[in-house]
mmCIF file of C-alpha atoms in Angstrom:
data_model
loop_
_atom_site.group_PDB
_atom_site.id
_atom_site.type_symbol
_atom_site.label_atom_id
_atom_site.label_comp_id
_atom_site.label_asym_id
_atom_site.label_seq_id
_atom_site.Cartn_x
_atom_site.Cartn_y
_atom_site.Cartn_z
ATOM 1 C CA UNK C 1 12.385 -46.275 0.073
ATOM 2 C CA UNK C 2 12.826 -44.011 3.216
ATOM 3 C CA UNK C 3 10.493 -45.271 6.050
ATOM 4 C CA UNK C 4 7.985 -41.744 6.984
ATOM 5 C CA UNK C 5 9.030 -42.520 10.681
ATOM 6 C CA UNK C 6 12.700 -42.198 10.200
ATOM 7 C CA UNK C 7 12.831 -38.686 8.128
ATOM 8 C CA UNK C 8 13.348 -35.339 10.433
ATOM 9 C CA UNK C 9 12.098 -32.400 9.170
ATOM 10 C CA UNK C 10 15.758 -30.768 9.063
ATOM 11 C CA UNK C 11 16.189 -33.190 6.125
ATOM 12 C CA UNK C 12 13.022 -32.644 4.271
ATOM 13 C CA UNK C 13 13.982 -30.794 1.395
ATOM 14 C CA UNK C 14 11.469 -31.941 -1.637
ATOM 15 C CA UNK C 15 11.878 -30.689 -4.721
ATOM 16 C CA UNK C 16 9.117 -28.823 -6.356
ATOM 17 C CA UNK C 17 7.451 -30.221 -9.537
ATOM 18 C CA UNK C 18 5.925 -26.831 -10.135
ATOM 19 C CA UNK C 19 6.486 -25.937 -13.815
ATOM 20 C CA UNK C 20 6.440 -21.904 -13.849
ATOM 21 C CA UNK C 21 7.780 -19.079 -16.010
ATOM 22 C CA UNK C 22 11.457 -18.725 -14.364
ATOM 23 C CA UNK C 23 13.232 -15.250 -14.234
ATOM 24 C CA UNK C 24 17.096 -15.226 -13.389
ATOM 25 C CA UNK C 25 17.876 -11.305 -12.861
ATOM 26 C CA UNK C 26 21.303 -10.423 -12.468
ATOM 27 C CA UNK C 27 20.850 -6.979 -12.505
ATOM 28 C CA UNK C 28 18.206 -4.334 -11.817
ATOM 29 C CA UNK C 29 15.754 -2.951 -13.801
ATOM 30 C CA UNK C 30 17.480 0.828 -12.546
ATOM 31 C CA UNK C 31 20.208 2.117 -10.258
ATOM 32 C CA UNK C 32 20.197 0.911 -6.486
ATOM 33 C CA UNK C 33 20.900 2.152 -3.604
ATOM 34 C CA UNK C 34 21.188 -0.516 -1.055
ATOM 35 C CA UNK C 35 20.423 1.613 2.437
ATOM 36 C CA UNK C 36 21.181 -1.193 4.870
ATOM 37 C CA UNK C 37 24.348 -2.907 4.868
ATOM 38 C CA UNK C 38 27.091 -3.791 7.014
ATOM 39 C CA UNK C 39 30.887 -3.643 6.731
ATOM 40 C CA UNK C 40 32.207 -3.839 10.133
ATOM 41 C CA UNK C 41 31.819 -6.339 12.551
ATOM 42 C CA UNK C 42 28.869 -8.772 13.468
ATOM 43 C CA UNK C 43 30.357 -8.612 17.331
ATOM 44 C CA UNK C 44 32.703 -6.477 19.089
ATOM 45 C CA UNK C 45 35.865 -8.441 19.092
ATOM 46 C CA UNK C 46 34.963 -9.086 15.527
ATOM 47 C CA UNK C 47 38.398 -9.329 13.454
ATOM 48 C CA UNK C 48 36.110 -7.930 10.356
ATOM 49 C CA UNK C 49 38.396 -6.534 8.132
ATOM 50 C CA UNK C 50 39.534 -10.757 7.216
ATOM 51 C CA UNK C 51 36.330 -11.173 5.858
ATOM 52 C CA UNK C 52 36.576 -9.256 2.948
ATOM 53 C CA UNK C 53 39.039 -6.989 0.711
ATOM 54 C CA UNK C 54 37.139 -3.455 0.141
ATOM 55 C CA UNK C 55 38.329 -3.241 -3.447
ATOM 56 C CA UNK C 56 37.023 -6.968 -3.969
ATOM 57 C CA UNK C 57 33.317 -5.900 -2.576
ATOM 58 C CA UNK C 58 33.294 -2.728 -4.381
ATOM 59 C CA UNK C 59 33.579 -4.763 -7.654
ATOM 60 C CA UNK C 60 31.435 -7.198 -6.603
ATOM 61 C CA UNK C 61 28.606 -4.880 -5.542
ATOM 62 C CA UNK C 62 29.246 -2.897 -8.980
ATOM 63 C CA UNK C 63 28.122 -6.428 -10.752
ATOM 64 C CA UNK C 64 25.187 -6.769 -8.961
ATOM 65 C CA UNK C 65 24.218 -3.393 -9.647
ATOM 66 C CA UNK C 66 24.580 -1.419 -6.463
ATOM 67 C CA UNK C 67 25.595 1.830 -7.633
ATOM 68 C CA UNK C 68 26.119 3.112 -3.979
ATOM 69 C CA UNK C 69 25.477 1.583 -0.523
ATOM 70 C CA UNK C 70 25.227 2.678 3.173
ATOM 71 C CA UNK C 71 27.327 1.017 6.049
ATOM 72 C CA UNK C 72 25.850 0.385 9.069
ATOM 73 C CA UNK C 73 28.399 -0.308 11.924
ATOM 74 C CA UNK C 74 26.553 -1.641 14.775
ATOM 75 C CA UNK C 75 29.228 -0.765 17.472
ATOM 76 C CA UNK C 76 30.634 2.582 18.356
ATOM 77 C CA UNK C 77 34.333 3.554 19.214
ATOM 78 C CA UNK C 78 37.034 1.319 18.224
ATOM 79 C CA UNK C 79 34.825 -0.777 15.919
ATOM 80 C CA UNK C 80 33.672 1.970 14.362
ATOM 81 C CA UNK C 81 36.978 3.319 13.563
ATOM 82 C CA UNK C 82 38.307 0.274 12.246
ATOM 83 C CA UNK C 83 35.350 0.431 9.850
ATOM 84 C CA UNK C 84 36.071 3.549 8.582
ATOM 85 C CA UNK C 85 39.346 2.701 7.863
ATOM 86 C CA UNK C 86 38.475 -0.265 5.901
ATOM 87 C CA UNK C 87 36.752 1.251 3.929
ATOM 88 C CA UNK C 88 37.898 4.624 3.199
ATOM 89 C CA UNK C 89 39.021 3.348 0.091
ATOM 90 C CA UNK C 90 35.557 2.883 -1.639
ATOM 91 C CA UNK C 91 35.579 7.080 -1.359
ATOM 92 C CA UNK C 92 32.007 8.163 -2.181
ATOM 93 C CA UNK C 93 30.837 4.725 -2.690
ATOM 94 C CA UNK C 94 29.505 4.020 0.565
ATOM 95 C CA UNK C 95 27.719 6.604 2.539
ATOM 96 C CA UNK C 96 28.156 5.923 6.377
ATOM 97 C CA UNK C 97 25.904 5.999 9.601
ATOM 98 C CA UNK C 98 27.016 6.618 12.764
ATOM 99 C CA UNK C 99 26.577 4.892 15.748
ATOM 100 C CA UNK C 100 25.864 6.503 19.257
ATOM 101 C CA UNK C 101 27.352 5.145 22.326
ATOM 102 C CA UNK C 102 24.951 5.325 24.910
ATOM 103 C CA UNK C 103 27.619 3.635 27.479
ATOM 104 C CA UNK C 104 27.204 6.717 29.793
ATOM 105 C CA UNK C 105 23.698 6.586 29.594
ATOM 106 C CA UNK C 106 22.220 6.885 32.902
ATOM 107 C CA UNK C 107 25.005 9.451 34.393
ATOM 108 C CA UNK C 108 24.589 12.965 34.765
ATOM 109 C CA UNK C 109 27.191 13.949 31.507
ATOM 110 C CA UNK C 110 25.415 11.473 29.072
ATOM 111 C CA UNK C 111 23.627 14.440 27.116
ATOM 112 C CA UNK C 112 26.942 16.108 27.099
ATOM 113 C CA UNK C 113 28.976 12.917 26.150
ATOM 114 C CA UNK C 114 25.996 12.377 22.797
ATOM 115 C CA UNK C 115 26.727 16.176 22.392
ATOM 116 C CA UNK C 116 30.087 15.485 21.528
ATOM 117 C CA UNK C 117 29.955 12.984 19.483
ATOM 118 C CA UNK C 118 27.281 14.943 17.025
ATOM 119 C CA UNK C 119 30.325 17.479 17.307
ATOM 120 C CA UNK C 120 32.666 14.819 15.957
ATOM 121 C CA UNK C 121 30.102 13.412 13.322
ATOM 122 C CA UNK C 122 29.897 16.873 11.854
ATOM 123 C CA UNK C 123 33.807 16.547 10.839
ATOM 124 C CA UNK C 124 33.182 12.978 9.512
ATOM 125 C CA UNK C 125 30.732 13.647 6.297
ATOM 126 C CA UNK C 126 28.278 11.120 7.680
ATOM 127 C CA UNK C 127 24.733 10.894 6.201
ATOM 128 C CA UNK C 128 22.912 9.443 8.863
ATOM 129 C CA UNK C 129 22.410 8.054 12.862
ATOM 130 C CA UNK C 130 22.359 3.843 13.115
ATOM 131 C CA UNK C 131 20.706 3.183 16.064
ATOM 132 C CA UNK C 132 21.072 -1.087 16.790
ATOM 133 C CA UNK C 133 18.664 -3.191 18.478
ATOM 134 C CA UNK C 134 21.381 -3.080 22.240
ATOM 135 C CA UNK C 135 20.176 0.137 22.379
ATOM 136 C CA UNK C 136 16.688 0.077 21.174
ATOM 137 C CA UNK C 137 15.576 -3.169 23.745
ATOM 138 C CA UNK C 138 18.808 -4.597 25.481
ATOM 139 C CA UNK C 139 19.733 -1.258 27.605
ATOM 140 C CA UNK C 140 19.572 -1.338 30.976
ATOM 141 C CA UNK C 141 20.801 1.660 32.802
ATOM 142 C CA UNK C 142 20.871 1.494 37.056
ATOM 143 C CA UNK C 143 18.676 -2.169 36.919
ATOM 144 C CA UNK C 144 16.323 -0.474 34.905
ATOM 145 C CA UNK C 145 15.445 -0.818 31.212
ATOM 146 C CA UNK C 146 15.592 1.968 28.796
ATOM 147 C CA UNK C 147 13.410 1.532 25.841
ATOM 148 C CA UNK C 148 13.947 3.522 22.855
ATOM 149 C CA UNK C 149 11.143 6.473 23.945
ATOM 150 C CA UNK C 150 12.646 7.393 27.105
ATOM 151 C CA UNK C 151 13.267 10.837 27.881
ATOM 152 C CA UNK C 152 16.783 10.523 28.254
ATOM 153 C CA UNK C 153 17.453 9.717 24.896
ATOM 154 C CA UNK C 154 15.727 12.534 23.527
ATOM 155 C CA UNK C 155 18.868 14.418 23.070
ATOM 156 C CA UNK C 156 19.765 12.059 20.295
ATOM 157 C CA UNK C 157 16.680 12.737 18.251
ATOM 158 C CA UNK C 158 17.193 16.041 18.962
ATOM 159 C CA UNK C 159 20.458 16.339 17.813
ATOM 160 C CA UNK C 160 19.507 14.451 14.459
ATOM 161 C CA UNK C 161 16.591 16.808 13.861
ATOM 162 C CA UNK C 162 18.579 19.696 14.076
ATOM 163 C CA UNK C 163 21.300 18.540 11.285
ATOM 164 C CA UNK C 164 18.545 16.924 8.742
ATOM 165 C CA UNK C 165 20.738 13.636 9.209
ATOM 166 C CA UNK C 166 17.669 10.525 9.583
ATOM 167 C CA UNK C 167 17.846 7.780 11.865
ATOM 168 C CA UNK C 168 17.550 4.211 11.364
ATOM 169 C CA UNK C 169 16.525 2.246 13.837
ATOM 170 C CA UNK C 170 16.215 -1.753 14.544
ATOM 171 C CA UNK C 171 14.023 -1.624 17.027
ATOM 172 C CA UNK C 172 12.622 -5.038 17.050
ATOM 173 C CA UNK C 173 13.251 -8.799 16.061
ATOM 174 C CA UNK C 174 10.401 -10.801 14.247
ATOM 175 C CA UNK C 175 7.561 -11.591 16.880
ATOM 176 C CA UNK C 176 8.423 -15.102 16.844
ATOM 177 C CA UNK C 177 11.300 -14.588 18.524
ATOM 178 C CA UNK C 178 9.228 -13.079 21.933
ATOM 179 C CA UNK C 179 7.707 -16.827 21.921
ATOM 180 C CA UNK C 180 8.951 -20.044 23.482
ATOM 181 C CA UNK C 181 10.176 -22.322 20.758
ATOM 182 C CA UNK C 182 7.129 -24.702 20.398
ATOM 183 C CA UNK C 183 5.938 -26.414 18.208
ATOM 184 C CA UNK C 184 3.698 -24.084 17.044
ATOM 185 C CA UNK C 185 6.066 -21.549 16.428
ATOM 186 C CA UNK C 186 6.753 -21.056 12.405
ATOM 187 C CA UNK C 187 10.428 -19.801 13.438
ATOM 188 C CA UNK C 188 11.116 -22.740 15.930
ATOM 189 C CA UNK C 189 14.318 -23.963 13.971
ATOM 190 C CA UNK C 190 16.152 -20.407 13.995
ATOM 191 C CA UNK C 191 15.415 -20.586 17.973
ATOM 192 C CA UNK C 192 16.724 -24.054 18.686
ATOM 193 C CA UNK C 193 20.065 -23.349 16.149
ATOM 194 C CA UNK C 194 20.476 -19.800 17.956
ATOM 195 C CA UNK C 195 19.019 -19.671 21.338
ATOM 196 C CA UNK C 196 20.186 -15.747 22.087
ATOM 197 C CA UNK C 197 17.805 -14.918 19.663
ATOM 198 C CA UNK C 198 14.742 -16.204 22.004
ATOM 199 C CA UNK C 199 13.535 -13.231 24.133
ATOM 200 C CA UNK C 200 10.521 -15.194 25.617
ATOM 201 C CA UNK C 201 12.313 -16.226 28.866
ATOM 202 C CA UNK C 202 12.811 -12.137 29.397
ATOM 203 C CA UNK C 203 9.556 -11.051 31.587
ATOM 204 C CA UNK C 204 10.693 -7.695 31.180
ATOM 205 C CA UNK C 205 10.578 -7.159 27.714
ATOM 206 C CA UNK C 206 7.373 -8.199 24.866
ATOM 207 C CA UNK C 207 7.338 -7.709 21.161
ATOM 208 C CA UNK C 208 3.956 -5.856 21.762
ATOM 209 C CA UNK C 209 5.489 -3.305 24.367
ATOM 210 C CA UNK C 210 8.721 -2.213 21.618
ATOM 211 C CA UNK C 211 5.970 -1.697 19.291
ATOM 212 C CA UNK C 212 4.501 0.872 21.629
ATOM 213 C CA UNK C 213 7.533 2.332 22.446
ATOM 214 C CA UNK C 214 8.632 2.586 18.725
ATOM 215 C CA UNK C 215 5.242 4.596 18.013
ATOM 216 C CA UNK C 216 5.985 6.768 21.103
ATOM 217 C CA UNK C 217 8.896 7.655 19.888
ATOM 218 C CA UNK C 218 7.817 8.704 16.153
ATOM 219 C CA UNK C 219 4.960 10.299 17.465
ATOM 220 C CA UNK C 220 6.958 12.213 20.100
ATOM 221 C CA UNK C 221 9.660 13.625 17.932
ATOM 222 C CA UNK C 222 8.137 14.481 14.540
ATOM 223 C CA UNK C 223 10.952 17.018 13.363
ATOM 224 C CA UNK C 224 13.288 14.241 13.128
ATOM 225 C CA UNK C 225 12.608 11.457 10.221
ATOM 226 C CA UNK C 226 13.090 7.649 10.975
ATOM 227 C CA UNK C 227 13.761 5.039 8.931
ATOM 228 C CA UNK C 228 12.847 2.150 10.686
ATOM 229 C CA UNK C 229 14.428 -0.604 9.790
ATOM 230 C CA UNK C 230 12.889 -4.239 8.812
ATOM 231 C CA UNK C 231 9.542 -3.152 7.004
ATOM 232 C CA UNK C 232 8.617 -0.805 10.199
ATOM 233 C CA UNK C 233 9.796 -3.558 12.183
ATOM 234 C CA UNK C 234 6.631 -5.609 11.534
ATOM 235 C CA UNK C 235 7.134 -6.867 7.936
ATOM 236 C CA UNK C 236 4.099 -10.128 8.641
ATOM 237 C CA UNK C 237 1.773 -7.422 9.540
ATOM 238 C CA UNK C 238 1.779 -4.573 7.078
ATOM 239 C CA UNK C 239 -1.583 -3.729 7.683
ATOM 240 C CA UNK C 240 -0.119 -2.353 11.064
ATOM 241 C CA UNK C 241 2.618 -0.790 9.127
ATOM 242 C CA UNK C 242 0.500 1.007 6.945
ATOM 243 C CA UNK C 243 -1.865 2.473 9.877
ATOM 244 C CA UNK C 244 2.321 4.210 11.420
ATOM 245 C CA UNK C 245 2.609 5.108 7.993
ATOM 246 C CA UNK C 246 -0.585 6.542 7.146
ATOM 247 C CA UNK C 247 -0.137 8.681 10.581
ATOM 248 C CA UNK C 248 3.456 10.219 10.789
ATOM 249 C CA UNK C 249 5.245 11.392 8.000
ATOM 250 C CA UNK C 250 8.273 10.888 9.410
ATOM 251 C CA UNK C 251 7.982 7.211 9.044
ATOM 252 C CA UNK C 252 10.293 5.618 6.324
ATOM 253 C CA UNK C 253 10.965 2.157 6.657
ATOM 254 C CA UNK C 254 13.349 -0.441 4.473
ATOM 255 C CA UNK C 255 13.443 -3.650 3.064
ATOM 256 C CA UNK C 256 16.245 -5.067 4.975
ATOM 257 C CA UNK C 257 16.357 -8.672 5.585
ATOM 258 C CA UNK C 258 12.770 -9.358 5.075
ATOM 259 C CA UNK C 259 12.375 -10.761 1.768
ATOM 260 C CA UNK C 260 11.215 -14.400 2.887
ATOM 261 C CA UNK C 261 8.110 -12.269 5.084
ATOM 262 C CA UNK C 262 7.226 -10.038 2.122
ATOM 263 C CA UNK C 263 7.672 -12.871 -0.429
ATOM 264 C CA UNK C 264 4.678 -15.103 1.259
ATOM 265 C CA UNK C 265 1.975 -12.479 0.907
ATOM 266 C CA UNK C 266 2.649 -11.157 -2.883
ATOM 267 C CA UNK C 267 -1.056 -9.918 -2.859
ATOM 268 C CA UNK C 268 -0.719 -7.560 0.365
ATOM 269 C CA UNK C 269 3.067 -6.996 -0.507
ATOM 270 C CA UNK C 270 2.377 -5.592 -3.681
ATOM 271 C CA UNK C 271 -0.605 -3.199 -2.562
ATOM 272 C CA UNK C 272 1.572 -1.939 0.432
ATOM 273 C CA UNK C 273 4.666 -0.847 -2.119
ATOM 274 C CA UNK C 274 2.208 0.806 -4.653
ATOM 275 C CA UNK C 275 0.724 2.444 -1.939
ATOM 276 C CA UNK C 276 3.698 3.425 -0.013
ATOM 277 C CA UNK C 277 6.310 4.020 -3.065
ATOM 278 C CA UNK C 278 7.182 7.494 -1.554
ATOM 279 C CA UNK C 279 8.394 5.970 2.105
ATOM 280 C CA UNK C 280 9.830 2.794 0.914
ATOM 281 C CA UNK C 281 14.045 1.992 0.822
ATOM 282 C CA UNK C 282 15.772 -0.735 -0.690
ATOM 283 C CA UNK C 283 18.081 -2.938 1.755
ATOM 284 C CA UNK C 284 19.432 -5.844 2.332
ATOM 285 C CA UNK C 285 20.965 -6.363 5.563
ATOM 286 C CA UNK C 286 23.997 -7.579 3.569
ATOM 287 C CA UNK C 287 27.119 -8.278 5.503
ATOM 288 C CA UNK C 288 30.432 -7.255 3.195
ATOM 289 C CA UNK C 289 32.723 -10.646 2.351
ATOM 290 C CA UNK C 290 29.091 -13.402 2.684
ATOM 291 C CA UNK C 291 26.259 -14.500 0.635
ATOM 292 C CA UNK C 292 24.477 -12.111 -0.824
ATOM 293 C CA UNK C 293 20.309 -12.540 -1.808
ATOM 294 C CA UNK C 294 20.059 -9.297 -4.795
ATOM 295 C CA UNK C 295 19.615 -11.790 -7.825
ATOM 296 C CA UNK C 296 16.349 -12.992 -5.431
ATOM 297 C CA UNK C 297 15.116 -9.795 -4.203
ATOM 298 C CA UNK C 298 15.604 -8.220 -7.883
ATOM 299 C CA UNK C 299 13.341 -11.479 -8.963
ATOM 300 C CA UNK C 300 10.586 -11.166 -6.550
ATOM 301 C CA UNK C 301 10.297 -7.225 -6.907
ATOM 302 C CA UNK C 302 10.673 -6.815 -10.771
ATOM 303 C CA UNK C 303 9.112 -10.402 -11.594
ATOM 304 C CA UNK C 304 5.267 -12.046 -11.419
ATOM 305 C CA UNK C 305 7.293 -15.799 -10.678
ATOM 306 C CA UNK C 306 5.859 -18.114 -8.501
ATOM 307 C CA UNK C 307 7.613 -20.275 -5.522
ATOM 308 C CA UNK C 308 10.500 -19.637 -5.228
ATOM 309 C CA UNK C 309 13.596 -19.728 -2.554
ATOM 310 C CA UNK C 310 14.092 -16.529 -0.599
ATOM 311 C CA UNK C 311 17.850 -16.845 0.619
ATOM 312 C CA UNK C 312 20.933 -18.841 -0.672
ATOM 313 C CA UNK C 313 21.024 -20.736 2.935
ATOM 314 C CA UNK C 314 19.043 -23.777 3.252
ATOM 315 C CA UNK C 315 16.414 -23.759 5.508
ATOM 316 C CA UNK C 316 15.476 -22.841 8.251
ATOM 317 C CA UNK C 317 16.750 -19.193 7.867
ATOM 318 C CA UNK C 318 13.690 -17.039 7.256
ATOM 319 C CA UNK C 319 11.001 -19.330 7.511
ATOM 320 C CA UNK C 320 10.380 -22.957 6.140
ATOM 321 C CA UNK C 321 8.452 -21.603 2.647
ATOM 322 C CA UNK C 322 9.176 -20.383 -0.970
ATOM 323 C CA UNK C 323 8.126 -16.909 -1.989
ATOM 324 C CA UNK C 324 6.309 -15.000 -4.996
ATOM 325 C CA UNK C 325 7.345 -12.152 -7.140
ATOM 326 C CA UNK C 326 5.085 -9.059 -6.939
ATOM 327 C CA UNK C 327 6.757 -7.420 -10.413
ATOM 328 C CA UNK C 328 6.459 -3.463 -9.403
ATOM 329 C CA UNK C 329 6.547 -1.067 -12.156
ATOM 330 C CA UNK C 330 9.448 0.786 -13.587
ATOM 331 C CA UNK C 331 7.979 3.891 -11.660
ATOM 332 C CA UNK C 332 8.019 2.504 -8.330
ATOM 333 C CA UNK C 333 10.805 0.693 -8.662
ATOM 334 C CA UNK C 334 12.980 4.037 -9.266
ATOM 335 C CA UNK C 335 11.656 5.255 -6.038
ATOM 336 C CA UNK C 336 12.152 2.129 -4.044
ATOM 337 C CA UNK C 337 15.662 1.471 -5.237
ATOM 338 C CA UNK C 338 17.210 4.543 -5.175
ATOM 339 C CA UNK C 339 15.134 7.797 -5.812
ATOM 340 C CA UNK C 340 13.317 7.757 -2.237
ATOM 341 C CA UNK C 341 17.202 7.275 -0.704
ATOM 342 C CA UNK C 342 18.271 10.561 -2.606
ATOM 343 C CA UNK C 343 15.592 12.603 -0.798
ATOM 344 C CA UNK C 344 15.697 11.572 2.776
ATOM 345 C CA UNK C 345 20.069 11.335 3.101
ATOM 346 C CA UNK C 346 22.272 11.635 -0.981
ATOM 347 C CA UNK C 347 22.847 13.569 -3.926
ATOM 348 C CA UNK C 348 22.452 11.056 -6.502
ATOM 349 C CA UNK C 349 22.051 11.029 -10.159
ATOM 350 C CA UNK C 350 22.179 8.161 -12.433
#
């Protein structure tokens, strides 16, 4: 018998003697379009193309019945190149999002600079602008920080608007992560195991204040439709999410990486996605070549199953609960995996 004073919660793992109707689906109830995934590197100096063999992924994706998927490269220049090139032989598989470099930002050329590379974009059959969180709350540009509604980034809505191309944004991590790891804080684990991912010690910088500035910025520019990334960017308060929605139509958001939040509040979860079928995208946040979660988010979207695991890692990663499916119907699941994708950025037909 294990003395209660010796066990750490890192290695409490019980097993569940819940006895439940179990679904294992392997593939999806339609086509999908995963929106948000990522096949270059995780860090600059990232020697990606190890990780995986693009004709290995492709076959792999096929299986779990991705019928097309968009890269998201996180870095411009180089690393953006190299992504290309590893994966120019998936053809019309993958649909690809640029990424701006903003490394001029704050000199007199920058709008000339973004200018340019729109110019080059046009000659590269991209579908879309990727705009990653260094830009949309780590810039800092003469000492001072440039949140994602500044006027000086305007020219890169602008520039969107005018070609129809939508822009997906991260523009926040979970609110946790603006808090000091207590604890009281549900996501204290993640902190301690990854302490770059704590922005509480940053006086500059609140989850509450990127929230503003991402409204600012939809509200501001309503010719040019954003996807914003992360269920709006606030996936444990959808009633928020809904209000954005409910206001500008050029609010889309996706799915990415937020199964374990969704999976925790079927009841509001499955409201929200009936409600909001039209402005809804599928993604996973999947990084080519590493453990992928479809089999679960197919499960909790198509399936009424109860407590459940939300990722193939073992806790803590995405909270310290099980999750519950909110089984959509065949009619919003069409939208949600792939038809809502085909109007905002592809020609797609099944």
């Amino acid at each position: 018998m294990v003395s209660l004073g010796a066990v750490l919660l890192k290695d409490y793992k019980p097993d569940s003697e819940l006895i439940t109707p179990a679904h294992r689906i392997e593939k999806p109830a339609c086509p999908v379009i995963d929106i948000h995934t990522h096949f270059g590197a995780k860090y600059r100096s990232e020697p990606f193309e190890t990780r995986y063999c693009a004709n290995g992924v492709y076959h792999f994706l096929k299986g779990k019945g991705i019928e097309k998927a968009v890269s998201l490269p996180l870095f411009p220049g180089r690393p953006y190149e190299r992504e290309r090139e590893k994966t120019s032989p998936l053809g019309s598989f993958l649909y690809h999002f640029a990424p701006i470099d903003a490394s001029s930002l704050g000199q007199r050329d920058f709008e000339q600079c973004v200018r340019r590379q729109f110019e080059c974009f046009d000659t590269e059959g991209i579908s879309g602008i990727k705009i990653w969180k260094d830009l949309a709350f780590q810039t800092k540009a003469k000492g001072k920080r440039i949140f994602l509604s500044d006027p000086s980034l305007c020219v890169i809505w602008e520039e969107a608007a005018a070609r129809g191309w939508p822009v997906l944004i991260h523009a926040a991590d979970p609110p946790a992560y603006f808090k000091h790891p207590t604890l009281q804080n549900e996501r204290m684990e993640e902190l301690q195991a990854m302490p770059k991912w704590c922005y509480a010690q940053d006086p500059t910088i609140s989850f509450q204040t990127l929230m503003e500035q991402q409204e600012q910025l939809i509200c501001t520019h309503k010719d040019t439709r954003f996807i914003i990334a992360h269920m709006g960017s606030w996936p444990s308060n959808l009633r928020q999410v809904a209000k954005w929605l409910d206001i500008y139509p050029n609010m889309y958001i996706d799915t990415a990486a937020c199964l374990s939040e969704l999976g925790r509040q079927p009841y509001t979860a499955a409201g929200f996605f009936q409600k909001y079928q039209d402005r809804i995208l599928f993604g996973t946040d999947y990084f080519a070549g590493e453990p992928d979660s479809y089999e679960t988010w197919y499960r909790f979207l198509e399936t009424q199953d109860e407590y459940f695991p939300h990722a193939p890692k073992a806790f803590p990663w995405g909270g310290r609960w099980n999750i519950y499916g909110i089984g959509l119907s065949k009619e919003v699941l069409e939208k949600v995996y792939y038809k809502n994708a085909c109007t905002l950025f592809c020609s797609y037909e099944p």
